[in-house]
Coordinates of C-alpha atoms in Angstrom, one line a residue:
Chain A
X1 CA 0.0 0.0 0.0
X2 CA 1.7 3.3 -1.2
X3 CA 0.0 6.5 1.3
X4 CA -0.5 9.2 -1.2
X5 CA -1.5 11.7 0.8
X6 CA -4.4 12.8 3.5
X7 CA -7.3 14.1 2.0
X8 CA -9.5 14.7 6.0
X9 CA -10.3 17.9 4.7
X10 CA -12.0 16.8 1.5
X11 CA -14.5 14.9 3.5
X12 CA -17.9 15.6 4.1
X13 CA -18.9 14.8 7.1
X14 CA -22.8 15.0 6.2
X15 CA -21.4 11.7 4.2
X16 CA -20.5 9.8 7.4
X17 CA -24.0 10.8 9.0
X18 CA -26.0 9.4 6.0
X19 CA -23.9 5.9 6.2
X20 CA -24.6 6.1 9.7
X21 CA -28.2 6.3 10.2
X22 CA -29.3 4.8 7.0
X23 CA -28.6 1.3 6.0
X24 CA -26.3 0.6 2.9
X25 CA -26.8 -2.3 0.4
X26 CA -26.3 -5.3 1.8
X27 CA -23.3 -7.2 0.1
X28 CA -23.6 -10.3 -0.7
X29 CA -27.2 -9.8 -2.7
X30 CA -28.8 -12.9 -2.4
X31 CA -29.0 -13.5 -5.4
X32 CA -25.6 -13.0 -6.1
X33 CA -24.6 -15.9 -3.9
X34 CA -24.5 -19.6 -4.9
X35 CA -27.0 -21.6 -3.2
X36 CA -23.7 -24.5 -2.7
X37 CA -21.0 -21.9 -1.4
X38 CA -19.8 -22.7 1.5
X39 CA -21.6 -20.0 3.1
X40 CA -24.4 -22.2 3.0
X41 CA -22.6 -25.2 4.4
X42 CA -21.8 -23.0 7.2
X43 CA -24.6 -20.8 8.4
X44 CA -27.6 -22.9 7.3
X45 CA -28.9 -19.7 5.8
X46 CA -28.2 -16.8 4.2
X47 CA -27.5 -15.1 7.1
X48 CA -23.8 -13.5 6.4
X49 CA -23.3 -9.7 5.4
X50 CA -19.7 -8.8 4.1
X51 CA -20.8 -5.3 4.4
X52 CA -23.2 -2.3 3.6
X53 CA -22.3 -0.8 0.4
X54 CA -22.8 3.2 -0.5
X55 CA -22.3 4.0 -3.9
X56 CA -23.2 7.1 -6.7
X57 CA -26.6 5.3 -7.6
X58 CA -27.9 3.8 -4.2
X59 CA -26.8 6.8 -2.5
X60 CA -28.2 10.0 -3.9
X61 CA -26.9 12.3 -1.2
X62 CA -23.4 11.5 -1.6
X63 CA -21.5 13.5 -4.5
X64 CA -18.1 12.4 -4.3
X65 CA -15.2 14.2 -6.6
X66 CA -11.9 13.4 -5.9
X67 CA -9.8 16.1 -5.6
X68 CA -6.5 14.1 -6.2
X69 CA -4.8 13.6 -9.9
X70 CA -6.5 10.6 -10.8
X71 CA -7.4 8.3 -14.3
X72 CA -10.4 10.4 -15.5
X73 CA -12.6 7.0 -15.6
X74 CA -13.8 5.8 -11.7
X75 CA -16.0 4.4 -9.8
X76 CA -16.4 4.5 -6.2
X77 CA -17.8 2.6 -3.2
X78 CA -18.0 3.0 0.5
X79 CA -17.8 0.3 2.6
X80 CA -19.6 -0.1 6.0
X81 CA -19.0 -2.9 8.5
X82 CA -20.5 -3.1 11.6
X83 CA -19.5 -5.3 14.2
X84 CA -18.4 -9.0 13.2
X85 CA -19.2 -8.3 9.7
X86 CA -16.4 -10.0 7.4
X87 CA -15.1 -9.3 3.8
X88 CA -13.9 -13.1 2.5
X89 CA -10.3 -12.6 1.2
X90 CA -10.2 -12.2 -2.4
X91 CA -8.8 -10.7 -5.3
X92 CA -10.3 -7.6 -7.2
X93 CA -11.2 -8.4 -10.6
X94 CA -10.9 -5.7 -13.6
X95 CA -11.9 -5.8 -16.8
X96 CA -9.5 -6.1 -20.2
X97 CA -8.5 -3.2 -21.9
X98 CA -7.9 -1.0 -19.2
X99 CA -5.3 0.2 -16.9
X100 CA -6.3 0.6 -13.2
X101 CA -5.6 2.0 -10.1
X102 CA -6.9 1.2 -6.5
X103 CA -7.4 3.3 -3.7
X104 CA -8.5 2.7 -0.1
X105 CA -9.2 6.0 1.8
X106 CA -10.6 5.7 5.9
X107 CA -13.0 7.6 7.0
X108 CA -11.8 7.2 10.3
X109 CA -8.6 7.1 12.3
X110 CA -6.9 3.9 12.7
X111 CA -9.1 1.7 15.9
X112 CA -8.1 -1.1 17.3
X113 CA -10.2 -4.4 16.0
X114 CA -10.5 -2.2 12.3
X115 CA -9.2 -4.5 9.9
X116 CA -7.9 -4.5 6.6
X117 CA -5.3 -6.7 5.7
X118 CA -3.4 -6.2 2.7
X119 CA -1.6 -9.0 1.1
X120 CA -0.3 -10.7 4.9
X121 CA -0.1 -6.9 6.6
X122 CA -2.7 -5.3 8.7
X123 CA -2.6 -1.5 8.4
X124 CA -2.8 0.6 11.6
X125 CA -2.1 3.6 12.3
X126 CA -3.8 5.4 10.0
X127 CA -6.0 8.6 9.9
X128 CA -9.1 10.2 8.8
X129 CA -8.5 10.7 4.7
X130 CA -5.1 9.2 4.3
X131 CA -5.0 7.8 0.8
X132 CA -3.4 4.2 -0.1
X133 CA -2.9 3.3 -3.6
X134 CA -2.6 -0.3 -3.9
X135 CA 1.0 -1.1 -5.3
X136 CA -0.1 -4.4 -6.7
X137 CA -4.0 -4.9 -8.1
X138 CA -4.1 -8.4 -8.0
X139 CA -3.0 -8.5 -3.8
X140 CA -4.8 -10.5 -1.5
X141 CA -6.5 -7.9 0.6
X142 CA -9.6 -8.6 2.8
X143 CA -11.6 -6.5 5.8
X144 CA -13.5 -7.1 9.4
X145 CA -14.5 -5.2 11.9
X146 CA -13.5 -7.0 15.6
X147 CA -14.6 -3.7 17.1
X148 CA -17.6 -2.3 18.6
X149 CA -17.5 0.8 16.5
X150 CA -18.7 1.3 13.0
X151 CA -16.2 0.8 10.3
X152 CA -16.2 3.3 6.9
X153 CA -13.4 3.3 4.0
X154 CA -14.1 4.9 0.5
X155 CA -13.1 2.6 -2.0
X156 CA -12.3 3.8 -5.6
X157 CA -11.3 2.0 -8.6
X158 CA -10.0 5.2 -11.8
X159 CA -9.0 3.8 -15.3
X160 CA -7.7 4.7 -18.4
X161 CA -8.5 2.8 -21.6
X162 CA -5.6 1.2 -23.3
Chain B
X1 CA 3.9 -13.0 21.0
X2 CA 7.8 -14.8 21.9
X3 CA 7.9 -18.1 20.0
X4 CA 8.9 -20.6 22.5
X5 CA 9.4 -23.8 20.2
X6 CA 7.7 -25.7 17.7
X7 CA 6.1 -29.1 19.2
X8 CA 4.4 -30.7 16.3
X9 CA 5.5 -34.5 17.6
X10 CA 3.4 -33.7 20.1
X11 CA 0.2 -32.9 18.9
X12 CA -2.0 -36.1 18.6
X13 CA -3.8 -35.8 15.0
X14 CA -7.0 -37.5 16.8
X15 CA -7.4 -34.1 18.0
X16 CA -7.8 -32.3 15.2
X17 CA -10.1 -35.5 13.3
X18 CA -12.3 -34.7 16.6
X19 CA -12.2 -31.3 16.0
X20 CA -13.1 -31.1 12.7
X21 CA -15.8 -34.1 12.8
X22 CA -17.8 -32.9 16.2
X23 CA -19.7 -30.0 16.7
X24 CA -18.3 -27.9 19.2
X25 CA -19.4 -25.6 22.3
X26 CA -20.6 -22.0 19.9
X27 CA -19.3 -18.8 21.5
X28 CA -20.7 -17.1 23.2
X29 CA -22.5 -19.7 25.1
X30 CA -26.1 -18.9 25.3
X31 CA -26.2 -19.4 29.1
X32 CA -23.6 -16.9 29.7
X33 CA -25.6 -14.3 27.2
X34 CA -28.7 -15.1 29.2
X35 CA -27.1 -14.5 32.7
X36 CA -25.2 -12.1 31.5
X37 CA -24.8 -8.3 33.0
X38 CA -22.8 -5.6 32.8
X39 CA -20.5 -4.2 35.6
X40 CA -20.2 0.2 35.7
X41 CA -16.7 -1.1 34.2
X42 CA -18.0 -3.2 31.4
X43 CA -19.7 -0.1 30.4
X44 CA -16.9 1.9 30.7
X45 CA -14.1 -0.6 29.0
X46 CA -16.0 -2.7 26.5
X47 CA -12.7 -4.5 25.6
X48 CA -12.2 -5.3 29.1
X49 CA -15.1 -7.3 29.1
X50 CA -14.2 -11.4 28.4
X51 CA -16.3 -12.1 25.5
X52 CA -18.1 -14.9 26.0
X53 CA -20.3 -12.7 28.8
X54 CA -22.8 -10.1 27.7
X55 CA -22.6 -7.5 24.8
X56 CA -21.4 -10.0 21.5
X57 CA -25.4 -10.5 21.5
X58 CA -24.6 -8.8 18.0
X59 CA -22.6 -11.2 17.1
X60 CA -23.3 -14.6 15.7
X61 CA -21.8 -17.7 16.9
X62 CA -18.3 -16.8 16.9
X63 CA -16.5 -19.9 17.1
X64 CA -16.3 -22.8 18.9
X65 CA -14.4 -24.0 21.7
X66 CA -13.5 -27.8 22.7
X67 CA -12.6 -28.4 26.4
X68 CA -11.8 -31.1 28.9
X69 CA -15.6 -31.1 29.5
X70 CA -16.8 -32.1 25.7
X71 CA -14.1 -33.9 24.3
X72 CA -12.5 -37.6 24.8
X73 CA -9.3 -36.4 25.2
X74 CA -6.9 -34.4 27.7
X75 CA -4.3 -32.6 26.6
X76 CA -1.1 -32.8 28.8
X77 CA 1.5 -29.6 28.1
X78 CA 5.3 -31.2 27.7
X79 CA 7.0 -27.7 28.2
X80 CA 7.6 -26.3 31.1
X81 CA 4.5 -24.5 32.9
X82 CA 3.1 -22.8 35.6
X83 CA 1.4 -25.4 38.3
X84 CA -2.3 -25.1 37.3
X85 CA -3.5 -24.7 33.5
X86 CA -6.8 -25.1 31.5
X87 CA -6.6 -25.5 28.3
X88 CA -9.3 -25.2 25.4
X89 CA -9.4 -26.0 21.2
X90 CA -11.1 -22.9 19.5
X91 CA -12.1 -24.0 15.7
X92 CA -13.6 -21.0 13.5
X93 CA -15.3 -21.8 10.5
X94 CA -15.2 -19.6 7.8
X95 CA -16.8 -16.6 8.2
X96 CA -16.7 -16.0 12.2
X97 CA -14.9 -13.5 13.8
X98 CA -14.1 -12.4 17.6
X99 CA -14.2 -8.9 18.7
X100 CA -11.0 -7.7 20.1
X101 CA -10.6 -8.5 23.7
X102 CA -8.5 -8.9 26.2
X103 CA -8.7 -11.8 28.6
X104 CA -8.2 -9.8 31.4
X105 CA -10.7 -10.6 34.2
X106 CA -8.1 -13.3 35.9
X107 CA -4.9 -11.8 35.6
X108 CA -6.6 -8.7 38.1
X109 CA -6.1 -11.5 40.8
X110 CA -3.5 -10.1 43.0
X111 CA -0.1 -12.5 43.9
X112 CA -1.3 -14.5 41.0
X113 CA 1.0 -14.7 37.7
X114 CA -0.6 -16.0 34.6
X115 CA 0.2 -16.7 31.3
X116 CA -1.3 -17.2 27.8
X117 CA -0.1 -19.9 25.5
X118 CA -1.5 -20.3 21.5
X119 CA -0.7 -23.1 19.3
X120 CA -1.8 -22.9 15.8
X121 CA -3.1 -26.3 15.0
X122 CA -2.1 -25.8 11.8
X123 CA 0.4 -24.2 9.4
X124 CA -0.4 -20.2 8.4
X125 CA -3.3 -20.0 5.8
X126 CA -3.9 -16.5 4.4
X127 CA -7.6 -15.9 5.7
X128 CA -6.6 -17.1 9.3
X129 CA -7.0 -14.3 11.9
X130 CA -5.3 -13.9 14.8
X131 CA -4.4 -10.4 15.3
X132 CA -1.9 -10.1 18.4
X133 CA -1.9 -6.1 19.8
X134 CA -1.8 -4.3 16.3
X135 CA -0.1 -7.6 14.3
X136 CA -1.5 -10.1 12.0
X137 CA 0.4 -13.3 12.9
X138 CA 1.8 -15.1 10.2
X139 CA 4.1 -17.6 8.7
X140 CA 3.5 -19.7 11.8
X141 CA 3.6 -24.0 11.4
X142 CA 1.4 -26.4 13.1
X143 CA 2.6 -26.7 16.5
X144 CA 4.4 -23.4 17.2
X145 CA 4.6 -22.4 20.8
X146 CA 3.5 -18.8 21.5
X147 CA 3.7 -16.8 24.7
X148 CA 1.9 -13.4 25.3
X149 CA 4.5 -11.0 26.1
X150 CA 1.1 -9.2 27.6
X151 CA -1.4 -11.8 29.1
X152 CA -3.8 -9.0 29.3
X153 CA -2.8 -8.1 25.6
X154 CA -5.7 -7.1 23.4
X155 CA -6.2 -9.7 20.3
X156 CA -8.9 -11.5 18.2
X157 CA -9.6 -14.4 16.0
X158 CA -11.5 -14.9 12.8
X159 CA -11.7 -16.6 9.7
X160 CA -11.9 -15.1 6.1
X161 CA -10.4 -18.0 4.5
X162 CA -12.4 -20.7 3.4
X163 CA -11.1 -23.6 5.4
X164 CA -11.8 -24.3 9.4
X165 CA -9.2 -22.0 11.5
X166 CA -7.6 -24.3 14.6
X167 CA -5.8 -23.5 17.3
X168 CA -5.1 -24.5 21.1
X169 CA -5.1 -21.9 23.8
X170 CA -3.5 -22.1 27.3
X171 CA -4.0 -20.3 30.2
X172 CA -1.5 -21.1 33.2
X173 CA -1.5 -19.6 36.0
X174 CA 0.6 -20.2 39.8
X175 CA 0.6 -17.8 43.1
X176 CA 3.6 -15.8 43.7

């Protein structure tokens, strides 16, 4: 993870009270998930949320411009986990004939039992609107929240056509 | 966490066929949740509060733990140890995750020393939690001796890997 920068000022806070008092989509959709996934084998039910997702067309109050040099094509998400809520470890997928970049913003400061693990390393210590651009697109990464606070990161994936 | 040795001759493969074949105690226990309250410093210090008692309500089951008292087999420490132990097998499925705690309610005892042993009971898989303090422990093999620098030490457990997470935990304890 390469720290670009922090970016606290650039945040709207009126973004954090939406994700907090309203509820997010719920990722995985059902129907998105295979009916023989493990999942299944191990809760009986669909009965396992990775997280609540916030994005431009679920969440009309939330205009989000970066302000940072970026590929001119993007899409962002925000991610909220509340307590036990796990992200499976995976790999992002992108699509052919495009170059990417990742990026992985907080929207808080680093608290204990927040977790994002990146590759085999759990980043801590970090602030409010620090931006991380992933050094490798294709790295294990994977998230949690072992807290008993609310856990928000803007995700954003910027392109350029090849 | 010191590494104290690796002990891998020791551990009894019937252990871990148990494990993986019988259905566990799930954490929290639902008597514990039902008798549960909170103390003014519970309230206070979530993370002071042992896990199994009150507040994961929120949670699902979060793992589940194997003991002297629902298994057919005892487990006997070779290494060196403080004069009384208990010992428990947590196994977390995929998908379960503990809150960050600290196992603290014991070690307040005063003129009592403790310490807290893990053993994975298997080799590092990328997915397999156990965050120490602020560190993701990795790399480790089946049978690695670890002692808590910090038996109060915050930590947690979870799985976001996609096979069953093992691992045996020790508590020791002797007056002093």
């Amino acid at each position: 993870m390469k720290y670009l920068g922090n970016y606290c000022d650039w945040i709207n806070d009126e973004w954090i009270d939406i994700i907090n008092s309203q509820p997010g989509k719920r990722v995985p959709q059902e129907q998105d998930i295979d009916k023989n996934d493990y999942i299944f084998d191990v809760n009986n039910s669909f009965n396992h949320v990775y997280y609540e997702q916030y994005d431009s067309e679920y969440s009309d109050n939330i205009k989000l411009t970066p302000s940072w040099p970026m590929y001119s094509n993007f899409e962002w998400w925000i991610v909220k986990q509340t307590t036990g809520m796990l992200i499976p470890m995976h790999q992002d997928e992108f699509e052919s004939g495009r170059i990417h970049k990742r990026y992985w913003m907080p929207f808080q400061d680093y608290t204990p039992g927040h977790i994002f693990l990146y590759e085999d390393k759990l980043i801590t210590d970090y602030k409010k609107g620090d931006l991380f651009e992933f050094d490798d697109n294709l790295a294990v990464h994977y998230s949690g929240n072992a807290s008993y606070s609310t856990r928000i990161v803007l995700q954003i994936s910027a392109w350029e056509y090849v | 966490m010191k590494l104290i040795g690796n002990y891998v001759d020791w551990i009894d493969d019937k252990w871990i066929d148990y494990v993986i074949n019988n259905d566990g105690r799930p954490m929290p226990d639902k008597s514990d949740l039902e008798n549960a309250t909170e103390t003014q410093e519970e309230r206070d210090n979530p993370l002071s509060m042992h896990w199994t008692t009150g507040r994961p309500l929120i949670f699902p089951t979060l793992c589940y733990q194997y003991d002297i008292k629902n298994t057919d087999f005892i487990i006997d420490a070779p290494w060196p140890m403080a004069t009384h132990s208990e010992w428990w097998i947590n196994k977390f499925m995929p998908f379960m995750l503990g809150p960050m705690h600290q196992d603290g309610s014991r070690t307040n005892e005063p003129n009592v020393k403790y310490y807290r042993y893990w053993m994975p009971l298997q080799d590092y898989e990328q997915g397999h939690i156990f965050i120490y303090e602020h560190t993701l422990i990795t790399d480790y093999k089946k049978g690695d001796l670890y002692l808590y620098d910090d038996p109060d030490a915050q930590h947690c457990a979870g799985n976001s890997g996609w096979t069953p997470r093992l691992s045996l935990n020790i508590t020791a304890w002797e007056c002093i």
